[in-house]
Amino acid sequence: MTVAASVAFDQVEVGTEIPPQRYPIQRLTLVRYCGASGDFNTIHWNERIAKSAGLPDVIAHGMLTMAEAARLVTDWAGDPGAVEEYGVRFAKPVVVPDDDTGVEVEVAGRVTEKLDGNRAVVELSATSGGVDVLARARAVVRLS
């Protein structure tokens, strides 16, 4: 079955930007993600263990950060099934302080190539606290 996004291929050009979105992450987010993913590694919820491992503090799961970046694309496309390929490299961890605010991951995207079959390549940037947390983040999306 072929899935197509609600974004029209003919209305997208190389250089089309997906407006940045901010995704909050708090310690409670991490605890919930631990339960949802089954990844209870203590560096994601215990400050003492995270620091003893050489980290500045508790860090978000890499897959959570990756998912938030993908959410920008799926929300833009209008259908998560339209994403045909997705990959990232982790550049820096998202450090999550023990306060009521947490951090935000800001994600932006830009169409960098149009492919056959109504597909577009979207390159993503993701930062937290002004630091790039993902590198080579890229999705291929089938547009309508």
XYZ file of N, CA, C and O in Angstrom:
576
model
N 0.840 -1.173 0.000
C 0.000 0.000 0.000
C 0.887 1.239 0.000
O 1.819 1.364 0.792
N 0.614 2.163 -0.860
C 1.341 3.424 -0.932
C 0.592 4.487 -0.152
O -0.601 4.671 -0.339
N 1.321 5.153 0.722
C 0.732 6.222 1.519
C 1.272 7.544 0.998
O 2.445 7.655 0.666
N 0.430 8.538 0.911
C 0.869 9.865 0.479
C 0.471 10.897 1.513
O -0.546 10.766 2.185
N 1.280 11.903 1.624
C 1.037 12.974 2.577
C -0.031 13.923 2.059
O -0.425 13.878 0.901
N -0.481 14.817 2.941
C -1.444 15.835 2.528
C -0.758 17.024 1.871
O -1.419 17.887 1.309
N 0.564 17.078 1.913
C 1.329 18.136 1.251
C 1.487 17.751 -0.223
O 1.867 16.632 -0.540
N 1.199 18.677 -1.113
C 1.281 18.410 -2.557
C 2.724 18.549 -3.048
O 3.381 19.561 -2.790
N 3.176 17.550 -3.768
C 4.529 17.537 -4.322
C 4.776 18.757 -5.208
O 5.839 19.366 -5.152
N 3.781 19.139 -6.006
C 3.931 20.264 -6.931
C 4.038 21.610 -6.220
O 4.467 22.595 -6.822
N 3.628 21.678 -4.974
C 3.678 22.936 -4.234
C 4.920 23.044 -3.344
O 5.071 24.012 -2.614
N 5.792 22.061 -3.422
C 7.013 22.042 -2.621
C 8.202 22.221 -3.550
O 8.266 21.592 -4.602
N 9.098 23.083 -3.170
C 10.326 23.310 -3.942
C 11.533 23.017 -3.066
O 11.437 23.039 -1.839
N 12.666 22.771 -3.702
C 13.913 22.681 -2.950
C 14.084 24.018 -2.238
O 13.930 25.080 -2.841
N 14.325 23.956 -0.964
C 14.436 25.168 -0.151
C 13.200 25.446 0.684
O 13.241 26.281 1.589
N 12.092 24.757 0.388
C 10.894 24.925 1.218
C 11.243 24.598 2.664
O 11.825 23.551 2.941
N 10.879 25.512 3.552
C 11.201 25.310 4.967
C 9.980 24.865 5.746
O 8.868 25.334 5.501
N 10.214 23.952 6.673
C 9.191 23.549 7.627
C 9.429 24.396 8.868
O 10.531 24.378 9.431
N 8.444 25.179 9.272
C 8.655 26.072 10.418
C 9.119 25.317 11.663
O 8.649 24.211 11.932
N 10.045 25.913 12.400
C 10.554 25.254 13.608
C 9.458 25.041 14.651
O 8.532 25.842 14.764
N 9.604 23.959 15.353
C 8.716 23.640 16.472
C 9.573 23.341 17.690
O 10.697 22.845 17.569
N 9.026 23.628 18.854
C 9.713 23.354 20.119
C 8.963 22.248 20.852
O 7.743 22.312 20.993
N 9.722 21.266 21.307
C 9.153 20.136 22.023
C 9.754 20.087 23.425
O 10.960 19.881 23.572
N 8.915 20.292 24.463
C 9.435 20.286 25.836
C 9.738 18.875 26.320
O 9.024 17.920 25.981
N 10.800 18.757 27.089
C 11.155 17.492 27.728
C 11.479 17.794 29.186
O 12.351 18.615 29.474
N 10.763 17.138 30.074
C 10.997 17.263 31.508
C 11.376 15.893 32.056
O 11.255 14.885 31.360
N 11.814 15.858 33.306
C 12.140 14.569 33.924
C 10.944 13.618 33.876
O 11.110 12.426 33.638
N 9.734 14.162 34.072
C 8.547 13.315 34.005
C 8.392 12.706 32.610
O 8.005 11.540 32.477
N 8.732 13.458 31.582
C 8.702 12.936 30.209
C 9.604 11.713 30.103
O 9.244 10.707 29.477
N 10.791 11.810 30.720
C 11.749 10.703 30.654
C 11.230 9.468 31.371
O 11.390 8.345 30.883
N 10.605 9.656 32.523
C 10.052 8.524 33.267
C 8.955 7.851 32.440
O 8.912 6.624 32.334
N 8.117 8.664 31.826
C 7.055 8.102 30.981
C 7.658 7.351 29.792
O 7.177 6.289 29.406
N 8.700 7.931 29.198
C 9.335 7.273 28.055
C 9.993 5.965 28.487
O 9.974 4.988 27.740
N 10.582 5.942 29.681
C 11.151 4.689 30.201
C 10.096 3.587 30.172
O 10.349 2.481 29.693
N 8.916 3.907 30.700
C 7.851 2.912 30.740
C 7.355 2.513 29.373
O 7.106 1.335 29.098
N 7.230 3.487 28.481
C 6.716 3.198 27.136
C 7.709 2.390 26.314
O 7.323 1.514 25.549
N 8.992 2.698 26.476
C 10.008 2.059 25.640
C 10.611 0.812 26.275
O 11.198 -0.019 25.584
N 10.502 0.713 27.595
C 11.159 -0.392 28.303
C 12.631 -0.118 28.565
O 13.346 -0.976 29.064
N 13.098 1.086 28.245
C 14.500 1.462 28.452
C 14.612 2.197 29.788
O 14.381 3.394 29.871
N 14.962 1.455 30.838
C 15.068 2.020 32.176
C 16.517 2.300 32.574
O 16.840 2.338 33.762
N 17.387 2.524 31.591
C 18.782 2.844 31.889
C 18.806 4.013 32.868
O 18.179 5.047 32.640
N 19.560 3.862 33.948
C 19.534 4.846 35.032
C 20.059 6.224 34.630
O 19.741 7.206 35.296
N 20.811 6.335 33.553
C 21.288 7.665 33.132
C 20.139 8.557 32.666
O 20.304 9.759 32.533
N 18.967 7.951 32.471
C 17.809 8.714 32.016
C 16.917 9.173 33.168
O 15.921 9.847 32.922
N 17.251 8.804 34.406
C 16.403 9.236 35.518
C 17.136 9.446 36.837
O 16.573 10.023 37.764
N 18.405 9.022 36.929
C 19.136 9.144 38.186
C 20.353 10.041 38.000
O 21.308 9.669 37.318
N 20.312 11.223 38.606
C 21.384 12.205 38.448
C 22.734 11.674 38.937
O 23.760 11.872 38.281
N 22.735 10.981 40.065
C 23.992 10.464 40.627
C 24.654 9.487 39.651
O 25.853 9.592 39.379
N 23.893 8.600 39.095
C 24.432 7.610 38.150
C 24.873 8.289 36.855
O 25.926 7.980 36.307
N 24.058 9.222 36.374
C 24.411 9.932 35.133
C 25.745 10.654 35.299
O 26.619 10.566 34.427
N 25.911 11.340 36.415
C 27.166 12.072 36.649
C 28.334 11.125 36.861
O 29.449 11.411 36.405
N 28.107 9.980 37.504
C 29.197 9.017 37.696
C 29.620 8.391 36.362
O 30.734 7.894 36.231
N 28.728 8.459 35.371
C 29.051 7.957 34.023
C 29.725 9.038 33.172
O 29.997 8.823 31.997
N 29.972 10.210 33.773
C 30.647 11.284 33.050
C 29.720 12.243 32.328
O 30.182 13.104 31.581
N 28.441 12.120 32.561
C 27.471 13.020 31.930
C 27.254 14.240 32.820
O 27.432 14.161 34.036
N 26.824 15.355 32.234
C 26.599 16.554 33.049
C 25.379 16.436 33.957
O 25.289 17.124 34.965
N 24.439 15.584 33.607
C 23.198 15.391 34.364
C 22.430 14.283 33.664
O 22.936 13.645 32.726
N 21.210 14.052 34.065
C 20.335 13.095 33.397
C 20.145 13.537 31.950
O 20.028 14.736 31.672
N 20.129 12.564 31.039
C 19.947 12.888 29.621
C 18.709 12.186 29.067
O 18.310 11.123 29.544
N 18.127 12.810 28.065
C 16.981 12.213 27.373
C 17.446 11.015 26.559
O 18.593 10.942 26.112
N 16.565 10.081 26.371
C 16.829 8.940 25.503
C 17.086 9.450 24.085
O 16.352 10.318 23.595
N 18.081 8.909 23.432
C 18.347 9.298 22.055
C 17.155 9.043 21.151
O 16.831 9.853 20.278
N 16.476 7.936 21.377
C 15.326 7.612 20.534
C 14.159 8.570 20.779
O 13.366 8.821 19.869
N 14.065 9.134 21.976
C 13.039 10.148 22.232
C 13.354 11.419 21.450
O 12.476 12.005 20.816
N 14.612 11.816 21.479
C 15.036 12.990 20.708
C 14.787 12.762 19.218
O 14.266 13.628 18.515
N 15.126 11.583 18.753
C 14.918 11.227 17.350
C 13.432 11.262 16.992
O 13.042 11.751 15.926
N 12.589 10.787 17.894
C 11.147 10.777 17.654
C 10.580 12.191 17.587
O 9.707 12.475 16.755
N 11.061 13.075 18.437
C 10.576 14.457 18.409
C 10.938 15.117 17.083
O 10.141 15.867 16.525
N 12.129 14.829 16.578
C 12.515 15.385 15.279
C 11.631 14.825 14.165
O 11.192 15.562 13.271
N 11.331 13.548 14.229
C 10.456 12.936 13.222
C 9.052 13.510 13.289
O 8.375 13.630 12.268
N 8.626 13.895 14.485
C 7.281 14.455 14.643
C 7.106 15.715 13.804
O 6.025 15.964 13.264
N 8.174 16.504 13.663
C 8.073 17.697 12.822
C 7.682 17.299 11.401
O 6.813 17.897 10.784
N 8.302 16.260 10.889
C 8.040 15.804 9.519
C 6.651 15.193 9.393
O 5.914 15.499 8.455
N 6.266 14.355 10.345
C 4.962 13.708 10.242
C 3.824 14.709 10.399
O 2.815 14.596 9.726
N 4.007 15.693 11.283
C 2.976 16.734 11.408
C 2.869 17.558 10.131
O 1.778 17.892 9.682
N 4.009 17.883 9.529
C 4.023 18.653 8.282
C 3.388 17.854 7.144
O 2.566 18.356 6.395
N 3.762 16.589 7.044
C 3.271 15.749 5.953
C 1.792 15.417 6.110
O 1.089 15.231 5.123
N 1.326 15.332 7.348
C -0.074 15.008 7.579
C -0.354 13.530 7.708
O -1.484 13.139 7.974
N 0.664 12.685 7.523
C 0.475 11.243 7.651
C 1.813 10.598 8.000
O 2.741 10.642 7.191
N 1.931 9.991 9.177
C 3.193 9.356 9.547
C 3.626 8.265 8.563
O 4.809 8.027 8.373
N 2.654 7.634 7.913
C 2.965 6.579 6.953
C 3.615 7.086 5.687
O 4.117 6.300 4.882
N 3.630 8.393 5.478
C 4.251 8.966 4.289
C 5.772 9.004 4.395
O 6.460 9.174 3.392
N 6.296 8.831 5.590
C 7.757 8.825 5.777
C 8.276 7.462 5.347
O 7.959 6.434 5.947
N 9.089 7.457 4.291
C 9.613 6.207 3.751
C 10.992 5.860 4.314
O 11.340 4.690 4.409
N 11.761 6.878 4.635
C 13.095 6.670 5.202
C 13.322 7.728 6.268
O 12.827 8.857 6.136
N 14.090 7.345 7.291
C 14.422 8.314 8.337
C 15.683 7.846 9.048
O 15.791 6.673 9.408
N 16.611 8.756 9.226
C 17.829 8.420 9.952
C 18.474 9.659 10.532
O 18.291 10.769 10.015
N 19.190 9.472 11.614
C 19.919 10.560 12.264
C 21.219 10.014 12.821
O 21.401 8.810 12.953
N 22.089 10.931 13.178
C 23.255 10.640 14.012
C 23.086 11.486 15.259
O 22.648 12.634 15.188
N 23.448 10.928 16.389
C 23.356 11.673 17.632
C 24.631 12.478 17.811
O 25.724 11.932 17.809
N 24.487 13.797 17.950
C 25.637 14.691 18.073
C 25.988 14.961 19.532
O 27.145 14.855 19.924
N 24.995 15.341 20.312
C 25.171 15.652 21.736
C 23.919 15.198 22.471
O 22.823 15.217 21.912
N 24.061 14.852 23.744
C 22.860 14.461 24.490
C 22.010 15.673 24.864
O 22.511 16.794 24.963
N 20.734 15.417 25.062
C 19.815 16.434 25.566
C 19.818 16.305 27.087
O 19.337 15.316 27.636
N 20.401 17.291 27.746
C 20.511 17.287 29.205
C 19.212 17.847 29.782
O 18.751 18.916 29.385
N 18.632 17.099 30.726
C 17.334 17.465 31.290
C 17.501 17.757 32.782
O 17.710 16.847 33.572
N 17.409 19.032 33.170
C 17.591 19.390 34.581
C 16.417 18.936 35.442
O 15.315 18.698 34.942
N 16.680 18.839 36.728
C 15.656 18.446 37.690
C 14.948 19.691 38.201
O 15.218 20.185 39.291
N 14.055 20.229 37.368
C 13.261 21.391 37.746
C 11.883 21.247 37.098
O 11.601 20.246 36.447
N 11.048 22.215 37.264
C 9.707 22.119 36.701
C 9.643 22.565 35.243
O 8.593 22.483 34.620
N 10.767 23.038 34.716
C 10.794 23.555 33.353
C 11.333 22.537 32.368
O 10.791 22.351 31.285
N 12.423 21.876 32.700
C 13.066 20.948 31.780
C 13.764 21.698 30.663
O 14.293 22.790 30.876
N 13.765 21.127 29.482
C 14.415 21.733 28.314
C 13.461 21.661 27.127
O 12.428 20.999 27.193
N 13.850 22.318 26.071
C 13.115 22.200 24.821
C 14.080 21.735 23.742
O 15.241 22.143 23.719
N 13.562 20.896 22.879
C 14.283 20.528 21.665
C 13.598 21.284 20.539
O 12.386 21.154 20.349
N 14.375 22.122 19.844
C 13.816 22.864 18.717
C 14.223 22.160 17.433
O 15.401 21.893 17.210
N 13.228 21.874 16.618
C 13.453 21.146 15.370
C 12.951 21.984 14.204
O 11.868 22.560 14.269
N 13.748 22.067 13.156
C 13.369 22.746 11.920
C 13.719 21.838 10.755
O 14.577 20.962 10.874
N 13.052 22.045 9.629
C 13.312 21.217 8.459
C 13.341 22.035 7.191
O 12.808 23.147 7.127
N 13.966 21.447 6.180
C 14.052 22.105 4.874
C 14.118 21.032 3.805
O 14.869 20.058 3.916
N 13.318 21.206 2.748
C 13.361 20.290 1.611
C 14.663 20.555 0.858
O 14.941 21.688 0.463
N 15.465 19.513 0.680
C 16.757 19.679 0.009
C 16.818 19.001 -1.353
O 17.755 19.245 -2.110
N 15.803 18.184 -1.644
C 15.827 17.479 -2.926
C 14.435 16.951 -3.226
O 13.699 16.564 -2.321
N 14.077 16.956 -4.504
C 12.841 16.326 -4.956
C 13.235 15.093 -5.769
O 14.103 15.162 -6.625
N 12.576 13.981 -5.463
C 12.901 12.700 -6.083
C 11.739 12.211 -6.930
O 10.615 12.715 -6.820
N 12.007 11.212 -7.750
C 10.940 10.568 -8.516
C 9.906 9.994 -7.563
O 10.200 9.711 -6.400
N 8.706 9.793 -8.077
C 7.657 9.170 -7.279
C 7.055 10.090 -6.234
O 6.608 9.616 -5.188
N 7.073 11.397 -6.501
C 6.490 12.384 -5.582
C 7.127 12.352 -4.191
O 6.474 12.584 -3.189
N 8.408 12.077 -4.166
C 9.114 12.020 -2.881
C 10.013 13.235 -2.726
O 10.542 13.768 -3.698
N 10.172 13.648 -1.475
C 11.038 14.780 -1.155
C 11.962 14.406 -0.002
O 11.570 13.667 0.908
N 13.174 14.922 -0.063
C 14.142 14.739 1.019
C 14.040 15.958 1.932
O 14.115 17.095 1.463
N 13.871 15.708 3.217
C 13.808 16.769 4.212
C 14.987 16.597 5.160
O 15.148 15.533 5.764
N 15.815 17.632 5.233
C 16.902 17.623 6.205
C 16.447 18.395 7.423
O 15.788 19.431 7.313
N 16.788 17.859 8.589
C 16.328 18.417 9.859
C 17.489 18.931 10.685
O 18.600 18.389 10.618
N 17.213 19.952 11.465
C 18.159 20.382 12.489
C 17.438 20.282 13.820
O 16.238 20.550 13.909
N 18.150 19.872 14.842
C 17.574 19.760 16.181
C 18.588 20.309 17.173
O 19.750 19.883 17.178
N 18.141 21.268 17.979
C 19.008 21.881 18.974
C 18.322 21.875 20.330
O 17.094 21.848 20.426
N 19.138 21.917 21.353
C 18.647 22.081 22.716
C 19.634 22.987 23.430
O 20.844 22.694 23.458
N 19.133 24.090 23.940
C 20.014 25.050 24.601
C 21.057 25.619 23.662
O 22.173 25.920 24.079
N 20.707 25.742 22.382
C 21.634 26.285 21.396
C 22.683 25.305 20.900
O 23.556 25.664 20.115
N 22.595 24.053 21.320
C 23.566 23.016 20.936
C 22.904 22.052 19.965
O 21.783 21.585 20.207
N 23.602 21.731 18.869
C 23.089 20.727 17.933
C 23.087 19.365 18.613
O 24.133 18.908 19.085
N 21.926 18.731 18.674
C 21.835 17.427 19.323
C 21.700 16.283 18.322
O 21.938 15.128 18.669
N 21.330 16.599 17.083
C 21.293 15.598 16.019
C 22.121 16.095 14.848
O 22.222 17.292 14.612
N 22.700 15.159 14.133
C 23.451 15.468 12.916
C 22.958 14.527 11.819
O 22.449 13.444 12.101
N 23.098 14.966 10.602
C 22.687 14.154 9.450
C 21.279 13.599 9.611
O 21.007 12.447 9.278
N 20.403 14.426 10.147
C 19.001 14.020 10.309
C 18.290 14.246 8.980
O 18.271 15.351 8.465
N 17.698 13.182 8.456
C 17.156 13.230 7.102
C 15.973 12.289 6.978
O 16.010 11.169 7.483
N 14.928 12.770 6.305
C 13.752 11.924 6.049
C 13.407 12.006 4.558
O 13.598 13.046 3.929
N 12.903 10.917 4.035
C 12.333 10.898 2.682
C 10.843 10.682 2.856
O 10.395 9.737 3.512
N 10.062 11.622 2.278
C 8.613 11.633 2.461
C 7.933 11.560 1.103
O 8.307 12.261 0.165
N 6.924 10.696 1.004
C 6.109 10.623 -0.224
C 4.981 11.636 -0.094
O 4.165 11.559 0.822
N 4.972 12.585 -1.010
C 3.960 13.654 -0.999
C 2.825 13.319 -1.958
O 2.967 12.454 -2.818
N 1.727 14.038 -1.829
C 0.571 13.751 -2.687
C 0.717 14.427 -4.040
O 1.530 15.281 -4.246
